[in-house]
Structure formats: structure tokens, C-alpha cells
C-alpha angles and dihedrals in degrees: 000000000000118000093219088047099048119097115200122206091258098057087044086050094047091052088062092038079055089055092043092049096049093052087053095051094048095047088056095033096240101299101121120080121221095272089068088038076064094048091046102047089049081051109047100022090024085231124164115216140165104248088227087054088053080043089060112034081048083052090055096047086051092232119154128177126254113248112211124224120263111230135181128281104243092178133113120315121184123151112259118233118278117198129212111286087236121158112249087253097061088054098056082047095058085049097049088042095213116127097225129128117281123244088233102062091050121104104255 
């Protein structure tokens, strides 16, 4: 039999993950990659699949995911509570309530 003519079970295999891999692109409309393809197909055909063979069959097909825009954050935005900037000494000293000289601030 003829090399070029000769179809092998992988290639045949690939032919029906390609089906399987188009549907899933047209039922989402084309917003999952080919990491949540992979997701999907294990969900719904409880099919196991190498994400880099999904990478490629998708590559073939030419399929590419929509990337949405980014757009701005218009929510709240109150300014979060900044402390002091205090050393960790004055603060022990607040807490004993004696007025001698920190630790901290001696020669050592």
C-alpha cells in the first residue's frame, strides 16, 4: 500500500476530535482557547486529550479564541486605610505606657 494513500488510526482519530472541536467552537461562539476546548471535550465526550494536541488540531482548523476587551474598573473607589508609618518600638512603647527610652533606639 501507498504511503500518501494510507490513512493511519490517528489521523483518522484526529478527523472526528476535529468534529468534536468545531462543534464546540460554534456552540460558545468561539470564546474558549484551546485549554477550556480541552476542559469541555473531557465534560461533555468524556474525551482525554493532551492540551498541545487540542493546540494543534485547533491550529489546523485555524480556530482561535476571542479575546475580550479590557475595559476600565468604574467601581468604588475609596482610599484604603494607610497607617503611620511608626517603627515597631514606638509602638511597644505606646502599649507599656512608660515614657523610657526603646531597645530599639540603643547602640548595640
Amino acid at each position: 500500500m501507498n504511503r500518501q494513500t494510507f490513512v493511519s488510526s490517528k489521523q483518522r482519530n484526529d478527523e472526528a476530535m476535529k468534529l468534536k472541536i468545531v462543534e464546540c467552537y460554534e456552540k460558545l461562539k468561539g470564546i474558549y482557547g484551546y485549554r477550556r476546548v480541552k476542559i469541555w471535550l473531557k465534560r461533555t465526550h468524556a474525551v482525554h486529550m493532551n492540551h498541545k494536541r487540542v493546540q494543534r488540531l485547533m491550529g489546523e482548523l485555524g480556530l482561535r479564541a476571542v479575546i475580550r476587551r479590557k475595559r476600565p474598573y468604574y467601581g468604588k473607589k475609596e482610599a484604603y486605610v494607610i497607617s503611620n508609618n511608626q517603627s515597631w518600638c514606638s509602638i511597644r512603647l505606646k502599649r507599656r505606657g512608660n515614657g523610657g527610652i526603646p531597645k530599639c533606639s540603643l547602640a548595640q
